[in-house]
């Protein structure tokens, strides 16, 4: 059994990682008064734990990582048999697991299944119809599969972004993905590796997908522009115009069930609008017959934890649409 000192050190570490102030104890840890207070707290917690035990599962509340922070943290496992302390082995979820009710644990914190308290599916929003066929205008990407699109991206020089790239970042994922995630553009790590969402924002995206029982390898992840803008600035409109045909062809080939537009640039590009991201959330839009949801970019969540809770709601709606 983990000692009280180890539990306290783990809790203080989680508070520091969350950016909270250090906790100052009035009594030195290990003093007689401190031991008395801890014993009383342990007895009180034991009484509350008896009330929370249901069907051999237990739920504990994780320390807050910010106001209205609903996003889970990494390394989630399943904990069952709370009275015996037995912990089930962690398993990688299938691409589309069956509906279930369970409790899962990450870093020693148990959290309910993502369906608990999930928001309802919102009403329809913007509709982007498929483009009209034109017998007199040829589409150079019309016969390209995902590999062919990636090759075109790798040799593309249609805009200034190609001048300083290390690698183009066409996107990554299977051709039969049910979910397509679209961001703004590659960052430094992405330019270095040629893969999308592999920096800190990518790690957060992986955690979010795991939290709604989606395996990242079964999701197609890409960006509006395929080369890194200088200093990670927002892509200019002419750069988007030169690159967006690759994105449209990727979506056309994959034909996913849901598109998740993460960030204002992805939302504006796919929905052909200049409306704010906040006004585009909480609607099920339609892009060429495919359901589309708008949410915050993971990089924005790293800057502003207040957006974690609404993003958590958005991705749970996306998962409901996949299951529907």
Short mmCIF file of C-alpha atoms in Angstrom, two decimals:
data_model
loop_
_atom_site.label_atom_id
_atom_site.label_comp_id
_atom_site.label_asym_id
_atom_site.label_seq_id
_atom_site.Cartn_x
_atom_site.Cartn_y
_atom_site.Cartn_z
CA UNK A 1 0.00 0.00 0.00
CA UNK A 2 1.30 3.46 -0.87
CA UNK A 3 2.34 5.46 2.19
CA UNK A 4 0.73 8.71 3.20
CA UNK A 5 3.96 10.61 2.46
CA UNK A 6 4.04 9.26 -1.13
CA UNK A 7 0.39 10.21 -1.65
CA UNK A 8 1.05 13.74 -0.39
CA UNK A 9 4.13 14.14 -2.61
CA UNK A 10 2.16 12.94 -5.65
CA UNK A 11 -0.65 15.38 -4.88
CA UNK A 12 1.78 18.31 -4.48
CA UNK A 13 3.46 17.37 -7.79
CA UNK A 14 0.08 17.38 -9.56
CA UNK A 15 -0.67 20.84 -8.13
CA UNK A 16 2.66 22.18 -9.43
CA UNK A 17 2.09 20.65 -12.88
CA UNK A 18 -1.34 22.27 -12.95
CA UNK A 19 0.20 25.68 -12.14
CA UNK A 20 -1.47 25.93 -8.72
CA UNK A 21 0.20 27.48 -5.68
CA UNK A 22 2.13 25.22 -3.32
CA UNK A 23 0.14 23.86 -0.40
CA UNK A 24 1.52 24.99 3.00
CA UNK A 25 0.79 22.73 5.98
CA UNK A 26 0.25 24.45 9.32
CA UNK A 27 1.59 21.38 11.19
CA UNK A 28 4.89 19.74 10.19
CA UNK A 29 4.33 16.44 8.42
CA UNK A 30 4.95 13.64 10.91
CA UNK A 31 4.18 15.68 14.06
CA UNK A 32 1.72 14.39 16.63
CA UNK A 33 -0.82 17.04 15.67
CA UNK A 34 -0.28 16.29 11.99
CA UNK A 35 -0.78 12.59 12.57
CA UNK A 36 -3.96 13.28 14.51
CA UNK A 37 -5.31 15.49 11.71
CA UNK A 38 -4.42 12.90 9.08
CA UNK A 39 -6.08 10.14 11.07
CA UNK A 40 -9.28 12.20 11.33
CA UNK A 41 -9.15 12.97 7.62
CA UNK A 42 -8.57 9.28 6.84
CA UNK A 43 -11.58 8.27 8.95
CA UNK A 44 -13.72 10.92 7.25
CA UNK A 45 -12.57 9.82 3.77
CA UNK A 46 -13.28 6.18 4.65
CA UNK A 47 -16.85 7.12 5.47
CA UNK A 48 -17.25 8.93 2.16
CA UNK A 49 -15.63 6.05 0.23
CA UNK A 50 -18.23 3.63 1.62
CA UNK A 51 -20.93 5.79 0.05
CA UNK A 52 -19.20 5.94 -3.33
CA UNK A 53 -18.65 2.17 -3.72
CA UNK A 54 -21.04 0.88 -6.39
CA UNK A 55 -20.80 -2.52 -8.15
CA UNK A 56 -17.17 -2.93 -7.05
CA UNK A 57 -16.02 0.33 -8.74
CA UNK A 58 -14.84 3.54 -7.10
CA UNK A 59 -14.53 7.13 -8.33
CA UNK A 60 -12.12 9.71 -7.01
CA UNK A 61 -11.97 13.38 -7.99
CA UNK A 62 -8.72 14.53 -9.61
CA UNK A 63 -7.16 17.85 -8.60
CA UNK A 64 -8.38 20.65 -10.81
CA UNK A 65 -6.06 21.78 -13.61
CA UNK A 66 -7.91 25.01 -14.12
CA UNK A 67 -11.41 26.47 -14.08
CA UNK A 68 -13.94 24.07 -15.59
CA UNK A 69 -11.16 21.69 -16.66
CA UNK A 70 -12.93 18.56 -17.88
CA UNK A 71 -10.11 17.08 -19.97
CA UNK A 72 -8.64 13.83 -18.69
CA UNK A 73 -4.95 13.24 -18.23
CA UNK A 74 -2.72 10.55 -19.70
CA UNK A 75 -2.12 6.89 -18.86
CA UNK A 76 -5.68 5.98 -17.98
CA UNK A 77 -6.31 2.49 -16.59
CA UNK A 78 -9.35 0.63 -15.28
CA UNK A 79 -9.70 0.14 -11.54
CA UNK A 80 -12.13 -2.46 -10.22
CA UNK A 81 -12.63 -4.16 -6.88
CA UNK A 82 -11.89 -1.09 -4.79
CA UNK A 83 -12.15 -3.05 -1.55
CA UNK A 84 -9.49 -5.54 -2.61
CA UNK A 85 -7.29 -2.97 -4.35
CA UNK A 86 -7.07 -5.08 -7.52
CA UNK A 87 -6.35 -3.10 -10.72
CA UNK A 88 -7.18 -4.45 -14.17
CA UNK A 89 -4.58 -4.38 -16.94
CA UNK A 90 -4.66 -1.45 -19.34
CA UNK A 91 -5.83 -2.29 -22.84
CA UNK A 92 -5.68 -0.30 -26.07
CA UNK A 93 -9.30 0.42 -27.07
CA UNK A 94 -10.52 -0.79 -30.47
CA UNK A 95 -11.33 1.71 -33.18
CA UNK A 96 -15.06 1.56 -32.39
CA UNK A 97 -15.58 -0.15 -29.02
CA UNK A 98 -19.09 -1.10 -27.88
CA UNK A 99 -20.95 1.22 -25.54
CA UNK A 100 -20.22 0.53 -21.89
CA UNK A 101 -20.26 2.14 -18.49
CA UNK A 102 -16.97 1.94 -16.64
CA UNK A 103 -14.52 3.81 -14.48
CA UNK A 104 -10.98 4.42 -15.68
CA UNK A 105 -7.88 5.60 -13.89
CA UNK A 106 -5.10 7.91 -15.04
CA UNK A 107 -2.06 8.56 -12.85
CA UNK A 108 -3.89 7.14 -9.85
CA UNK A 109 -7.09 9.15 -10.45
CA UNK A 110 -10.31 7.36 -11.33
CA UNK A 111 -12.64 9.03 -13.82
CA UNK A 112 -16.02 8.00 -15.17
CA UNK A 113 -16.70 6.92 -18.71
CA UNK A 114 -16.79 9.80 -21.22
CA UNK A 115 -20.53 9.30 -21.73
CA UNK A 116 -21.31 10.41 -18.17
CA UNK A 117 -22.65 13.95 -18.44
CA UNK A 118 -21.93 14.19 -22.18
CA UNK A 119 -23.81 17.10 -23.80
CA UNK A 120 -26.66 16.39 -26.23
CA UNK A 121 -26.09 16.56 -29.97
CA UNK A 122 -26.59 20.22 -31.03
CA UNK A 123 -28.78 21.50 -33.89
CA UNK A 124 -27.66 21.86 -37.53
CA UNK A 125 -25.45 24.73 -38.64
CA UNK A 126 -23.72 25.84 -41.83
CA UNK A 127 -24.18 23.66 -44.92
CA UNK A 128 -21.43 23.53 -47.55
CA UNK A 129 -22.71 21.72 -50.63
CA UNK A 130 -20.46 19.64 -52.90
CA UNK A 131 -19.01 21.63 -55.79
CA UNK A 132 -20.92 21.56 -59.04
CA UNK A 133 -19.38 19.34 -61.70
CA UNK A 134 -17.76 21.20 -64.57
CA UNK A 135 -17.10 19.28 -67.77
CA UNK A 136 -14.80 22.01 -69.06
CA UNK A 137 -12.48 22.27 -66.05
CA UNK A 138 -10.17 19.38 -65.19
CA UNK A 139 -9.22 18.55 -61.59
CA UNK A 140 -5.59 17.49 -61.43
CA UNK A 141 -6.19 15.69 -58.11
CA UNK A 142 -9.39 13.91 -59.19
CA UNK A 143 -7.69 10.52 -59.62
CA UNK A 144 -5.28 10.79 -56.67
CA UNK A 145 -5.47 8.50 -53.65
CA UNK A 146 -3.96 9.54 -50.30
CA UNK A 147 -0.46 8.42 -51.26
CA UNK A 148 -0.61 10.31 -54.53
CA UNK A 149 -1.82 13.43 -52.73
CA UNK A 150 1.06 13.11 -50.26
CA UNK A 151 3.56 12.93 -53.14
CA UNK A 152 2.03 16.01 -54.74
CA UNK A 153 2.30 17.85 -51.42
CA UNK A 154 5.94 16.82 -51.02
CA UNK A 155 6.90 18.40 -54.33
CA UNK A 156 4.51 21.36 -54.22
CA UNK A 157 5.90 24.86 -54.75
CA UNK A 158 2.68 26.80 -55.29
CA UNK A 159 3.24 29.29 -52.46
CA UNK A 160 6.02 30.88 -50.43
CA UNK A 161 5.71 28.37 -47.57
CA UNK A 162 7.70 25.79 -49.54
CA UNK A 163 10.81 27.99 -49.52
CA UNK A 164 11.89 27.31 -45.92
CA UNK A 165 10.29 23.95 -45.15
CA UNK A 166 12.29 20.97 -43.96
CA UNK A 167 9.45 18.56 -44.68
CA UNK A 168 5.97 18.99 -46.04
CA UNK A 169 3.30 17.54 -43.74
CA UNK A 170 0.51 16.07 -45.88
CA UNK A 171 -1.28 14.26 -43.05
CA UNK A 172 -1.35 10.87 -41.39
CA UNK A 173 -3.95 8.16 -40.94
CA UNK A 174 -5.88 5.41 -42.73
CA UNK A 175 -7.96 5.83 -45.87
CA UNK A 176 -11.00 4.35 -44.11
CA UNK A 177 -10.89 6.64 -41.05
CA UNK A 178 -14.29 7.53 -39.60
CA UNK A 179 -12.95 10.75 -38.07
CA UNK A 180 -10.81 13.42 -39.76
CA UNK A 181 -9.13 16.03 -37.53
CA UNK A 182 -8.11 19.25 -39.29
CA UNK A 183 -5.77 21.81 -37.72
CA UNK A 184 -4.23 25.02 -38.97
CA UNK A 185 -0.67 24.25 -40.07
CA UNK A 186 2.50 22.38 -39.08
CA UNK A 187 4.74 23.59 -36.27
CA UNK A 188 8.46 23.13 -35.68
CA UNK A 189 8.21 19.47 -34.62
CA UNK A 190 5.91 18.70 -37.50
CA UNK A 191 8.25 20.37 -40.00
CA UNK A 192 11.12 18.34 -38.56
CA UNK A 193 9.35 14.97 -38.71
CA UNK A 194 6.88 15.37 -41.58
CA UNK A 195 4.05 14.18 -39.30
CA UNK A 196 1.08 16.22 -38.02
CA UNK A 197 0.40 17.02 -34.35
CA UNK A 198 3.54 15.54 -32.80
CA UNK A 199 4.46 18.40 -30.44
CA UNK A 200 2.86 19.28 -27.10
CA UNK A 201 -0.46 20.04 -28.79
CA UNK A 202 -0.28 16.66 -30.51
CA UNK A 203 0.27 14.88 -27.20
CA UNK A 204 -2.82 16.60 -25.82
CA UNK A 205 -4.81 15.59 -28.92
CA UNK A 206 -3.74 11.96 -28.43
CA UNK A 207 -4.95 12.08 -24.81
CA UNK A 208 -8.28 13.56 -25.87
CA UNK A 209 -8.82 10.86 -28.50
CA UNK A 210 -7.97 8.13 -26.01
CA UNK A 211 -10.39 9.64 -23.52
CA UNK A 212 -13.29 9.08 -25.95
CA UNK A 213 -12.07 5.56 -26.75
CA UNK A 214 -10.54 6.38 -30.12
CA UNK A 215 -7.17 5.03 -31.21
CA UNK A 216 -5.13 7.81 -32.81
CA UNK A 217 -3.88 5.41 -35.49
CA UNK A 218 -7.48 5.01 -36.67
CA UNK A 219 -7.98 8.79 -37.10
CA UNK A 220 -6.80 10.81 -40.12
CA UNK A 221 -5.04 13.94 -38.87
CA UNK A 222 -3.99 16.81 -41.13
CA UNK A 223 -3.86 20.60 -41.50
CA UNK A 224 -5.25 23.26 -43.80
CA UNK A 225 -1.77 24.16 -45.06
CA UNK A 226 0.84 21.45 -45.47
CA UNK A 227 4.03 23.49 -44.86
CA UNK A 228 5.01 25.39 -41.73
CA UNK A 229 4.32 29.15 -41.78
CA UNK A 230 7.29 31.22 -40.54
CA UNK A 231 7.34 31.57 -36.74
CA UNK A 232 4.10 29.55 -36.62
CA UNK A 233 2.11 32.56 -37.78
CA UNK A 234 -1.42 32.19 -39.13
CA UNK A 235 -1.43 31.17 -42.82
CA UNK A 236 -2.20 33.97 -45.24
CA UNK A 237 -5.23 33.66 -47.48
CA UNK A 238 -3.23 33.15 -50.68
CA UNK A 239 -1.29 30.35 -48.96
CA UNK A 240 -4.54 28.69 -47.93
CA UNK A 241 -5.96 29.06 -51.43
CA UNK A 242 -2.87 27.42 -52.94
CA UNK A 243 -2.99 24.45 -50.55
CA UNK A 244 -6.63 23.77 -49.70
CA UNK A 245 -7.27 21.58 -52.76
CA UNK A 246 -5.10 18.89 -51.16
CA UNK A 247 -7.27 18.94 -48.03
CA UNK A 248 -10.49 18.77 -50.05
CA UNK A 249 -9.20 15.77 -52.00
CA UNK A 250 -8.13 13.97 -48.83
CA UNK A 251 -11.60 14.37 -47.35
CA UNK A 252 -13.19 13.27 -50.61
CA UNK A 253 -11.08 10.09 -50.70
CA UNK A 254 -11.63 9.20 -47.04
CA UNK A 255 -15.34 10.08 -46.82
CA UNK A 256 -15.30 10.14 -43.01
CA UNK A 257 -18.37 10.13 -40.85
CA UNK A 258 -17.26 13.24 -38.89
CA UNK A 259 -14.79 16.10 -39.42
CA UNK A 260 -13.42 17.87 -36.35
CA UNK A 261 -12.20 21.36 -37.29
CA UNK A 262 -9.78 22.44 -34.56
CA UNK A 263 -9.18 26.17 -34.47
CA UNK A 264 -10.46 29.20 -36.30
CA UNK A 265 -8.44 28.72 -39.50
CA UNK A 266 -9.77 25.19 -40.06
CA UNK A 267 -13.34 26.26 -39.30
CA UNK A 268 -13.23 29.35 -41.55
CA UNK A 269 -11.66 27.40 -44.43
CA UNK A 270 -13.98 24.40 -44.39
CA UNK A 271 -17.16 26.41 -43.75
CA UNK A 272 -16.21 29.35 -46.00
CA UNK A 273 -17.04 31.90 -43.33
CA UNK A 274 -15.42 34.62 -41.23
CA UNK A 275 -17.64 33.99 -38.22
CA UNK A 276 -15.96 33.55 -34.85
CA UNK A 277 -15.07 30.11 -33.55
CA UNK A 278 -17.33 30.63 -30.53
CA UNK A 279 -20.34 31.27 -32.79
CA UNK A 280 -19.59 28.14 -34.85
CA UNK A 281 -19.41 25.80 -31.87
CA UNK A 282 -22.46 23.89 -30.62
CA UNK A 283 -23.71 23.22 -34.15
CA UNK A 284 -23.48 20.17 -36.39
CA UNK A 285 -22.38 21.69 -39.68
CA UNK A 286 -22.30 19.87 -43.00
CA UNK A 287 -19.28 19.89 -45.31
CA UNK A 288 -20.19 18.29 -48.65
CA UNK A 289 -22.53 15.88 -46.89
CA UNK A 290 -20.16 15.10 -43.98
CA UNK A 291 -20.96 16.12 -40.40
CA UNK A 292 -18.53 18.75 -39.12
CA UNK A 293 -17.92 20.08 -35.61
CA UNK A 294 -15.84 23.11 -34.64
CA UNK A 295 -13.74 23.26 -31.48
CA UNK A 296 -10.62 24.88 -30.07
CA UNK A 297 -7.14 23.95 -31.26
CA UNK A 298 -5.10 21.93 -28.73
CA UNK A 299 -2.38 24.60 -28.80
CA UNK A 300 -4.97 27.12 -27.62
CA UNK A 301 -5.82 24.88 -24.67
CA UNK A 302 -2.20 24.96 -23.56
CA UNK A 303 -2.41 28.76 -23.45
CA UNK A 304 -5.88 29.03 -21.93
CA UNK A 305 -7.10 26.16 -19.71
CA UNK A 306 -10.57 27.77 -19.58
CA UNK A 307 -11.23 26.31 -23.03
CA UNK A 308 -10.58 22.72 -21.96
CA UNK A 309 -14.09 22.08 -20.68
CA UNK A 310 -15.90 23.26 -23.86
CA UNK A 311 -13.41 21.29 -25.98
CA UNK A 312 -14.10 18.18 -23.90
CA UNK A 313 -17.82 18.68 -24.59
CA UNK A 314 -17.17 19.10 -28.33
CA UNK A 315 -15.14 15.91 -28.72
CA UNK A 316 -17.76 13.94 -26.80
CA UNK A 317 -20.39 15.20 -29.23
CA UNK A 318 -18.13 14.09 -32.08
CA UNK A 319 -17.92 10.63 -30.55
CA UNK A 320 -21.71 10.47 -30.23
CA UNK A 321 -22.01 11.31 -33.93
CA UNK A 322 -19.58 8.48 -34.75
CA UNK A 323 -21.67 6.03 -32.72
CA UNK A 324 -24.99 7.22 -34.16
#
